[in-house]
Short mmCIF file of C-alpha atoms and ligand atoms in Angstrom, two decimals:
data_model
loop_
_atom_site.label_atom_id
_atom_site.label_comp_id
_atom_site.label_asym_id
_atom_site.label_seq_id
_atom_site.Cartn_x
_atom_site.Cartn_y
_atom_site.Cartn_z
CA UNK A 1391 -50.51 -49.40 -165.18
CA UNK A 1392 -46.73 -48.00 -163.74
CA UNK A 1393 -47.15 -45.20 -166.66
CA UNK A 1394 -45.79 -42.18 -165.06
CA UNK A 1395 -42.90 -42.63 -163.37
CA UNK A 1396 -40.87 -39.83 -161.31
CA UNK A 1397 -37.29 -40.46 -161.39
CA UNK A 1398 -34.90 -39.13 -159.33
CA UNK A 1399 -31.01 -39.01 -159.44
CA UNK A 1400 -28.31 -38.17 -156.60
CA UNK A 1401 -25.53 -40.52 -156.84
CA UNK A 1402 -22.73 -38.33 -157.87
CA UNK A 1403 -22.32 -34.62 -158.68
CA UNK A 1404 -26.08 -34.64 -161.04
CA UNK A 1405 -29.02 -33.18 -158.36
CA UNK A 1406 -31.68 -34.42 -160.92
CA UNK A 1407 -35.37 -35.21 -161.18
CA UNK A 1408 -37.56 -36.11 -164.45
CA UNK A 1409 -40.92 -37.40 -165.34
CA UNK A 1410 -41.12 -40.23 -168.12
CA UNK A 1411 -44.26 -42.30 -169.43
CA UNK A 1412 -44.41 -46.05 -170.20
CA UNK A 1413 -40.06 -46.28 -169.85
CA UNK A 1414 -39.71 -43.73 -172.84
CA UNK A 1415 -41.56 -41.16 -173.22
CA UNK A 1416 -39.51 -37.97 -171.59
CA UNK A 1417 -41.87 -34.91 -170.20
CA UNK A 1418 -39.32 -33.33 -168.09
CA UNK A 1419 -35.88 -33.57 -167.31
CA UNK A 1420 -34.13 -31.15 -164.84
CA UNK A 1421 -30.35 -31.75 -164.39
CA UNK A 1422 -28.66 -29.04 -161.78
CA UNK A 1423 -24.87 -29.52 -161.92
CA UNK A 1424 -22.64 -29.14 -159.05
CA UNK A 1425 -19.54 -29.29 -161.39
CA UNK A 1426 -18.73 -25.57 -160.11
CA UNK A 1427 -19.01 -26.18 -156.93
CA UNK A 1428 -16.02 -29.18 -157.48
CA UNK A 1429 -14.07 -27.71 -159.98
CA UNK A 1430 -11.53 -25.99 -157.88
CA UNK A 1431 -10.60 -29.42 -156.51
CA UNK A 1432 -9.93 -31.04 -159.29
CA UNK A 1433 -12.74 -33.97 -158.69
CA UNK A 1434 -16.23 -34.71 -156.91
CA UNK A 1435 -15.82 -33.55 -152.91
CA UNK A 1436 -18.41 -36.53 -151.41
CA UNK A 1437 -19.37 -34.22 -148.16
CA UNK A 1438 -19.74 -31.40 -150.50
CA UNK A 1439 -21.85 -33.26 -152.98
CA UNK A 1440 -24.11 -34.64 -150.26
CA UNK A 1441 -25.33 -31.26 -149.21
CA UNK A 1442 -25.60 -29.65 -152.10
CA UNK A 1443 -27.98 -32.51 -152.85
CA UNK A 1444 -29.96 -31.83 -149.56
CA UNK A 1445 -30.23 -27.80 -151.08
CA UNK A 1446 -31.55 -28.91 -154.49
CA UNK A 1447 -33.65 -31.95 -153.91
CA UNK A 1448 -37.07 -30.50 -153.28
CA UNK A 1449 -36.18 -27.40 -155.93
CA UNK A 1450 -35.22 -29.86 -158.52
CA UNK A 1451 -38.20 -32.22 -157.81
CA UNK A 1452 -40.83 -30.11 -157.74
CA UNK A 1453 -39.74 -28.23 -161.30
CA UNK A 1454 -39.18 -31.43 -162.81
CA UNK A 1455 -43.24 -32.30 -161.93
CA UNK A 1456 -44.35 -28.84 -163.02
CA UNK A 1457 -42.15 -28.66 -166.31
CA UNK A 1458 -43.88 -32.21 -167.49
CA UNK A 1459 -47.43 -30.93 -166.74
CA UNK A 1460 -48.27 -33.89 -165.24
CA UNK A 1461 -49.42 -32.96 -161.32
CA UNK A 1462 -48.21 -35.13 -158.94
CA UNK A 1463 -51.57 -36.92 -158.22
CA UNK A 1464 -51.23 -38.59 -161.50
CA UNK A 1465 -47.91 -39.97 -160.77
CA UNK A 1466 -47.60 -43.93 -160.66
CA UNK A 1467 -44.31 -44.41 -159.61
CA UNK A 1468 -40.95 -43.00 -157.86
CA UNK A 1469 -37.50 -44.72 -159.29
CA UNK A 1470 -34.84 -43.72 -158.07
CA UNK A 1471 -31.19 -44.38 -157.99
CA UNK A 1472 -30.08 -46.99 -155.24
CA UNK A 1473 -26.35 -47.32 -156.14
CA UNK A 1474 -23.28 -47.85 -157.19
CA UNK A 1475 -22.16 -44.17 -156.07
CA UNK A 1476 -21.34 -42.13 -153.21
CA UNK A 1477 -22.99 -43.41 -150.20
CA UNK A 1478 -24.15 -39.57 -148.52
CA UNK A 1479 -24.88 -38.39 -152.07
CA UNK A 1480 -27.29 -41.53 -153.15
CA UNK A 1481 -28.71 -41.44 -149.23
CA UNK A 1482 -30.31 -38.02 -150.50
CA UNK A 1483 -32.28 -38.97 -153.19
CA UNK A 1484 -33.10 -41.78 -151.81
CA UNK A 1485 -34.53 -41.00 -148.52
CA UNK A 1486 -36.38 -38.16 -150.32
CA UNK A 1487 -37.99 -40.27 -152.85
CA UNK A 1488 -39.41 -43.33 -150.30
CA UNK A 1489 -40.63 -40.74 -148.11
CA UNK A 1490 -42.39 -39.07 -151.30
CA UNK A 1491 -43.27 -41.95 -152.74
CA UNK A 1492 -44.83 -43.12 -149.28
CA UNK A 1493 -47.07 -39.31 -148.95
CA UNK A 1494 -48.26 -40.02 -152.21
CA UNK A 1495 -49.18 -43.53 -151.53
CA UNK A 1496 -47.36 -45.24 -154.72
CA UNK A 1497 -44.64 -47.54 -155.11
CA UNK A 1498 -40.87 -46.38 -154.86
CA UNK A 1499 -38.28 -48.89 -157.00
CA UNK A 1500 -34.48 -48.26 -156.61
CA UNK A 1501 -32.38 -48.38 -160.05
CA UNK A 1502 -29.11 -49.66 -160.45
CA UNK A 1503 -27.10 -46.44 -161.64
CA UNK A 1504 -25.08 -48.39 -164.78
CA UNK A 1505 -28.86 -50.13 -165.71
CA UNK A 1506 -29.65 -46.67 -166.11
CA UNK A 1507 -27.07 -45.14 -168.06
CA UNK A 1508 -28.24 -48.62 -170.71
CA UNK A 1509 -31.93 -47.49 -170.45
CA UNK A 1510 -30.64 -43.95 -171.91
CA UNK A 1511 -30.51 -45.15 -175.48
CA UNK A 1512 -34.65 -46.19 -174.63
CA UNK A 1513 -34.95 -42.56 -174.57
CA UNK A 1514 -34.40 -41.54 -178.16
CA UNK A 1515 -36.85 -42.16 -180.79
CA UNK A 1516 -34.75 -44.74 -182.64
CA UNK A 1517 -33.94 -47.16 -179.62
CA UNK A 1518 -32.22 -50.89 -180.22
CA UNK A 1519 -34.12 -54.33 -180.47
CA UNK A 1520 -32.71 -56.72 -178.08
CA UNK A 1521 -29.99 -58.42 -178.17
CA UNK A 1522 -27.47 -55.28 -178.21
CA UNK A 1523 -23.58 -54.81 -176.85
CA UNK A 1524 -23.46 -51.42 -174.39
CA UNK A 1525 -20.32 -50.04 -173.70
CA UNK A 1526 -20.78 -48.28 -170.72
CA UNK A 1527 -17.88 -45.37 -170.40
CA UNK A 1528 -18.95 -43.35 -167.48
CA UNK A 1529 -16.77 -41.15 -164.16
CA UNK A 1530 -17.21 -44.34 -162.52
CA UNK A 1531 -17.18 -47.50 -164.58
CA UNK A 1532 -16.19 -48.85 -168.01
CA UNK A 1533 -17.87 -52.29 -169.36
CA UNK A 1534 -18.99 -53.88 -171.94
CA UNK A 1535 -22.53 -55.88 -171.48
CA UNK A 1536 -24.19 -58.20 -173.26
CA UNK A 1537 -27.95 -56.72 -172.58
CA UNK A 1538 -30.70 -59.43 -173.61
CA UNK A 1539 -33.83 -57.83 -172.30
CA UNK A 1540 -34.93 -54.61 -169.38
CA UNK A 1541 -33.67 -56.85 -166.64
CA UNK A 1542 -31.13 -59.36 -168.41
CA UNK A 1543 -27.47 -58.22 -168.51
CA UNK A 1544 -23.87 -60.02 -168.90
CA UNK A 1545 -20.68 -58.04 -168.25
CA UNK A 1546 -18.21 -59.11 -170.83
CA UNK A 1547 -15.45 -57.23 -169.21
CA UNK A 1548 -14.65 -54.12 -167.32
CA UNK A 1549 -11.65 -51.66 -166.47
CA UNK A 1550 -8.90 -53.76 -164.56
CA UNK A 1551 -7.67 -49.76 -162.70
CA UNK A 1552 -9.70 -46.61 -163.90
CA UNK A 1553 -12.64 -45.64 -165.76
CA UNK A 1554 -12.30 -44.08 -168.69
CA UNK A 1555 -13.96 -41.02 -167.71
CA UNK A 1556 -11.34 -41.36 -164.66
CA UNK A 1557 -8.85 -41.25 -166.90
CA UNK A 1558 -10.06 -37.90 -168.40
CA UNK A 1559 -10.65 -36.09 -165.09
CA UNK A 1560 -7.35 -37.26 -164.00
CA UNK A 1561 -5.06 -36.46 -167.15
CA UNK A 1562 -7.21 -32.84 -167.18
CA UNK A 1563 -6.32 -32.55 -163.54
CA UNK A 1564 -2.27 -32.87 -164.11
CA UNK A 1565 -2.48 -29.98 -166.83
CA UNK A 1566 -4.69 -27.91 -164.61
CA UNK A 1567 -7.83 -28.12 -167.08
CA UNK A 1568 -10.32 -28.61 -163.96
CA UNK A 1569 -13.04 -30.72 -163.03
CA UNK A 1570 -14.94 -32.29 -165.05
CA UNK A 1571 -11.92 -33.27 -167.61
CA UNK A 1572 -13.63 -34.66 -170.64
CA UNK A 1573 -15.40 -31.70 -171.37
CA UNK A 1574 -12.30 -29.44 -171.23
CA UNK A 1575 -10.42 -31.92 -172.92
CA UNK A 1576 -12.84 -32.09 -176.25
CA UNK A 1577 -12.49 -28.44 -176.26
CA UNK A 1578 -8.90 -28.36 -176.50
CA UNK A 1579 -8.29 -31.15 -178.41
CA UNK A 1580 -10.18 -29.65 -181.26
CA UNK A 1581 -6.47 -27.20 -181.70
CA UNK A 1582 -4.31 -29.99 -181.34
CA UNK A 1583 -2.93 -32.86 -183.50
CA UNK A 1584 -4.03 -36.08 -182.26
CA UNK A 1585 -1.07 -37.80 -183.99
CA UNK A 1586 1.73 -35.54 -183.20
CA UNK A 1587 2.25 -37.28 -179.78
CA UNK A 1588 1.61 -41.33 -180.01
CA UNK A 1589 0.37 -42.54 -176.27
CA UNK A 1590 0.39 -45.99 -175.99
CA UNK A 1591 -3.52 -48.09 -176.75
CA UNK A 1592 -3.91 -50.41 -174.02
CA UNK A 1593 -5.73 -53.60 -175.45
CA UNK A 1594 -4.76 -55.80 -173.10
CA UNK A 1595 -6.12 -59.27 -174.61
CA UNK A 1596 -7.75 -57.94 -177.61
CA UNK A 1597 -10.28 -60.91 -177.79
CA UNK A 1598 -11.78 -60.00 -174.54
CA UNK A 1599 -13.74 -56.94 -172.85
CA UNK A 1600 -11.27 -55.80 -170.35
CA UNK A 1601 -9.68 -52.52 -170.27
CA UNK A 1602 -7.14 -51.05 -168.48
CA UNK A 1603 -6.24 -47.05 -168.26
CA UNK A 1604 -3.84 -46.31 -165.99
CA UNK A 1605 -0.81 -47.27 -167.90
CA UNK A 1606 -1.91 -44.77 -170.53
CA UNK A 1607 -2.74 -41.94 -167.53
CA UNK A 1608 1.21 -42.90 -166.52
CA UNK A 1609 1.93 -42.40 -170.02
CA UNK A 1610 0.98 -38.78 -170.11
CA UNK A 1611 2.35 -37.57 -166.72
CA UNK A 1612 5.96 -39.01 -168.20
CA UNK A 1613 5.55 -37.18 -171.08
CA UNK A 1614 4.52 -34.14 -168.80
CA UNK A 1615 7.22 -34.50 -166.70
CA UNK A 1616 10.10 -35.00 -169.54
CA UNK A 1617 8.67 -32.24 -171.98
CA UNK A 1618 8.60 -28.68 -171.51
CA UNK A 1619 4.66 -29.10 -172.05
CA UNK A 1620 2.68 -26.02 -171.78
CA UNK A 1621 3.21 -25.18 -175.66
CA UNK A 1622 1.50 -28.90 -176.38
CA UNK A 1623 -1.33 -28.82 -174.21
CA UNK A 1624 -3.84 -29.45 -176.70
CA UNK A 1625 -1.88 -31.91 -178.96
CA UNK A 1626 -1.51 -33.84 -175.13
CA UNK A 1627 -5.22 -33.93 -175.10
CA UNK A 1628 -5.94 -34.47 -178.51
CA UNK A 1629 -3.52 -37.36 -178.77
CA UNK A 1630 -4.77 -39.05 -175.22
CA UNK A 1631 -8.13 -38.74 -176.47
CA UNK A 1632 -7.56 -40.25 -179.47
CA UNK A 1633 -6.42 -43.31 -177.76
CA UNK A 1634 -9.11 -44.06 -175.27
CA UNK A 1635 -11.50 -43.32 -178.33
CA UNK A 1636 -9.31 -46.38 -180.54
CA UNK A 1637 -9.70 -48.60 -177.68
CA UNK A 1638 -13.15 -47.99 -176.86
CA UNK A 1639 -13.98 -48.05 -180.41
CA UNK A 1640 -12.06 -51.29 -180.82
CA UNK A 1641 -13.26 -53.29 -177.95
CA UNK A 1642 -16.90 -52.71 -178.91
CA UNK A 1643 -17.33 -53.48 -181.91
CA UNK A 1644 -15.11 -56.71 -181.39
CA UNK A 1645 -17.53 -57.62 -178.50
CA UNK A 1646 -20.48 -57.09 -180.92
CA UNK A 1647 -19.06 -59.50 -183.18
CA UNK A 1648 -17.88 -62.07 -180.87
CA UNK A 1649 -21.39 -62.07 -179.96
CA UNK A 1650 -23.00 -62.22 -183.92
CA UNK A 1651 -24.60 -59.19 -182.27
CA UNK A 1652 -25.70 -56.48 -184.83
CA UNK A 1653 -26.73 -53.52 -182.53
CA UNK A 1654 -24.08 -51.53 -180.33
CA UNK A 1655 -24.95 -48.85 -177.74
CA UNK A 1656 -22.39 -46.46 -176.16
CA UNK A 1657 -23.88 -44.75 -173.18
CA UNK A 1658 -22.49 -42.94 -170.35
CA UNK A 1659 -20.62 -39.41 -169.31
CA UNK A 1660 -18.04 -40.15 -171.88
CA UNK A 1661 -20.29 -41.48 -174.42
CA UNK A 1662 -20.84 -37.17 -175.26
CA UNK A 1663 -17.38 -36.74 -176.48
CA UNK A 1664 -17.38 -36.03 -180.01
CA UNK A 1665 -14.18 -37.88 -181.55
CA UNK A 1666 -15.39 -41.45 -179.82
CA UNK A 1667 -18.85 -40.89 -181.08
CA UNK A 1668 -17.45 -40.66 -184.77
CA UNK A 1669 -15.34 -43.22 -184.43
CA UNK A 1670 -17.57 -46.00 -183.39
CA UNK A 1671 -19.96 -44.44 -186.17
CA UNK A 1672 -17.58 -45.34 -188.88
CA UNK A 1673 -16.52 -48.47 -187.27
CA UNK A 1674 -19.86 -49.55 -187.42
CA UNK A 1675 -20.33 -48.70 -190.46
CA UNK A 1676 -17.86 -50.28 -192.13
CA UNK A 1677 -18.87 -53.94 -190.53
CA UNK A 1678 -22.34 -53.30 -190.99
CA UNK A 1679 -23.77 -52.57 -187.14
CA UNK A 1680 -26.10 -50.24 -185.99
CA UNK A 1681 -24.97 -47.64 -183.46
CA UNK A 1682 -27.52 -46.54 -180.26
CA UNK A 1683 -25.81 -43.42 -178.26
CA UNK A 1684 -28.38 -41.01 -176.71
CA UNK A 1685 -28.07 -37.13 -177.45
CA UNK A 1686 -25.58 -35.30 -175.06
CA UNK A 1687 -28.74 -34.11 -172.88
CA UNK A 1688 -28.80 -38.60 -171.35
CA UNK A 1689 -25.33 -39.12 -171.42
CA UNK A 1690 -24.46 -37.62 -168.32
CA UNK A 1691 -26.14 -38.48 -165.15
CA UNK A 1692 -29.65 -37.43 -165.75
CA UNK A 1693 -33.01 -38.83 -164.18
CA UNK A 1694 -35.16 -39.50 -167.17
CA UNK A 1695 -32.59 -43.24 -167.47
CA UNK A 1696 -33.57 -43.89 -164.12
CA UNK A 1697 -37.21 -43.44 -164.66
CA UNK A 1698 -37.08 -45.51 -167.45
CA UNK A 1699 -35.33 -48.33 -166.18
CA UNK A 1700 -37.38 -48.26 -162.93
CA UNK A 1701 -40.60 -48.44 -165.59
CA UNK A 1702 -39.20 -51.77 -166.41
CA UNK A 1703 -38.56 -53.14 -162.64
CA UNK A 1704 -41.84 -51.91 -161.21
CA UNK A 1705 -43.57 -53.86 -164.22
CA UNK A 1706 -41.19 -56.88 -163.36
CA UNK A 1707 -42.55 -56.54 -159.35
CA UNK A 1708 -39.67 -54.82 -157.84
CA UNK A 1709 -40.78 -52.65 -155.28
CA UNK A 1710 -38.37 -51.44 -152.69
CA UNK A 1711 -39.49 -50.95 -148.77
CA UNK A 1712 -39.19 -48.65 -146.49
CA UNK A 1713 -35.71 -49.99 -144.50
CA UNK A 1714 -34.15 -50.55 -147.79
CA UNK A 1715 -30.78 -48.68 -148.01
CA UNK A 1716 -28.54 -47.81 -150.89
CA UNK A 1717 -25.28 -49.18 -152.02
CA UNK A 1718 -21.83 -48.19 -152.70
CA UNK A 1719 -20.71 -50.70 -155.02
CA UNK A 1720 -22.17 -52.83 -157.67
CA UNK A 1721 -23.61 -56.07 -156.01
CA UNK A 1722 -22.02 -59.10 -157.32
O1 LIG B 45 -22.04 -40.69 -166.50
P1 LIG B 45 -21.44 -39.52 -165.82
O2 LIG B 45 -22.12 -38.19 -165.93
O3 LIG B 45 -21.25 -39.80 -164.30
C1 LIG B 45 -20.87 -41.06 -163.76
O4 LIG B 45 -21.77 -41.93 -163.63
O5 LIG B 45 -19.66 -41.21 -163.53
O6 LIG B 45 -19.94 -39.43 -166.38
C2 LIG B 45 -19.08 -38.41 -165.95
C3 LIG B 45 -17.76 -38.56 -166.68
C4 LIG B 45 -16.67 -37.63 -166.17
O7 LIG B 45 -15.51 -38.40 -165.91
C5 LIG B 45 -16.46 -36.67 -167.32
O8 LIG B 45 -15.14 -36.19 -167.43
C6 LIG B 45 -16.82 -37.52 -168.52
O9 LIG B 45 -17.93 -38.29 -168.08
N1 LIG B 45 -17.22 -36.72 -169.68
C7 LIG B 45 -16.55 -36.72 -170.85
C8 LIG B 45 -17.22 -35.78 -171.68
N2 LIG B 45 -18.26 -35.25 -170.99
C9 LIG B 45 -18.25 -35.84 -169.76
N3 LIG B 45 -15.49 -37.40 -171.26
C10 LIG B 45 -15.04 -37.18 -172.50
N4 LIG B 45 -15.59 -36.29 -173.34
C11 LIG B 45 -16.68 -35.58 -173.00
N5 LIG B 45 -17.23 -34.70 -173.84
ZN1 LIG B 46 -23.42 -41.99 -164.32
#
């Protein structure tokens, strides 16, 4: 049995290791952040990021195996993150974890990064029955897939420009709020009125699953640029939030329908901030769906996901090889 699994993540900013049983279970999770070390430029530095991987890896590894109590001789399994991300960041973790999957003689699998934010919701003790709708609102992507089983995904649709977490960073970074946005932005928003300043909801088609968030980004640097702003910082926020939660909120529970699809899951970087979390709550509520979004500790990149969803591929036979390399985009 692939029980204990070792995952490791490095395909962003996250340096992060965890040990999970049987694709659920969580016994460790260590996350270090290198958000400090990118804040002053506004967004993730890929050279930067790549060796402040190579400083952590081992650190981060080896806490995450004693933290779980479970010594490495008793491990079954490495999964780790193969890509979409920044090549030099992913090349990290992934070097690190064939070569310590090899010394310990057990099988290394490499995880799809989005597959792993969907296995976060298999992390919480209430966890959805397949078939479920995931909106996936991440730094890096924004979709909405159909998930039918572990392996089994359709994307219904995706951002036509930037992700939605994109679109955070990027509105934070015009007001000078620092990297990463979304977090500074749910602070501030909390003093602001989210109706005083009416940004535009991009729907696009509103019977599909595409989105589309640079109009909106344009929105706010007009507004920026024609207002004397600094007094309305946080109704800025608080009204720019408001709209990427409507949409979001809007396009999945439409895709759960479309689909006669009771269960939604939100997962991802974004999937922490507050207002969109209520909003898809009541949402649901009112047409009767159950909601799946992981505590804030698995919405952000983490390695416990990856552990989980590399439970799932090792059981299905996917076993990577030594000359197997990562990936920078999603494979098509
Ligand atoms: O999933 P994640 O940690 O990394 C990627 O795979 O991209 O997502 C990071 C993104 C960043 O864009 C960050 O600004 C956003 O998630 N984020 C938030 C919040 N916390 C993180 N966005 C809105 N509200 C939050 N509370
Ligand atoms: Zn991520």
């Amino acid at each position: 049995m692939m029980n204990n699994i070792l995952g490791i993540e490095t395909s962003c900013d996250e340096t992060a290791a965890a040990v999970v049983s049987g694709g659920t279970i969580v016994h460790s999770s260590v996350v270090a952040s290198q958000t400090t070390v990118h804040h002053p430029y506004g967004g993730v530095v890929p050279e930067l990021a790549s060796r402040k991987h190579l400083e952590a890896i081992s650190q981060v590894v080896s806490e995450a195996i004693n933290r779980s109590g479970i010594p490495s001789n008793q491990l079954d399994a490495v999964a780790v993150t193969q890509g979409p991300g920044l090549i030099g960041a992913l090349l990290v973790g992934f070097s690190f974890a064939k070569a310590y999957a090899y010394s310990l003689n057990i099988p290394c699998v490499g995880v799809n990064h989005l597959e792993g934010h969907i296995h976060s919701v298999f992390l919480e003790s209430d966890s959805p029955k397949f078939p479920f709708v995931a909106l996936l609102v991440s730094g890096g992507h924004t979709g909405i897939y159909h998930v039918t089983s572990h392996t089994a995904y359709e994307l219904m649709g995706q951002t036509r420009d930037d992700a939605a977490g994109e679109a955070f960073d990027k509105v934070a970074k015009m007001l000078g709020l620092g990297y990463p946005g979304g977090v500074a932005i749910e602070e501030i928003s909390r003093k602001g009125d989210p109706f005083r300043i009416q940004f535009p909801r991009p729907y696009l088609d509103k019977a599909d699953s595409d989105f589309s968030f640079s109009g909106l980004k344009s929105a706010v640097r007009r507004y920026i640029e024609t207002h004397d702003f600094k007094e309305s910082i946080p109704d800025i926020v608080a009204g720019f939030q408001e709209a990427v939660a409507d949409v979001l909120t809007y396009k999945v529970t439409y895709a759960a329908m479309s689909r006669q699809c009771s269960r939604i899951a939100v997962v991802g970087g974004v999937a922490a901030n507050s207002r969109l979390r209520e909003k898809v709550k009541a949402s649901a509520a009112e047409k009767g769906l159950s909601v799946f979004i992981p505590s804030l500790a698995f919405c952000g990149d983490n390695a416990a996901m990856i552990a989980a969803t590399g439970y799932h591929y090792l059981r299905a036979g996917h076993v990577c090889s030594l000359t197997d390399d990562v990936y920078s985009k999603v494979i098509p």
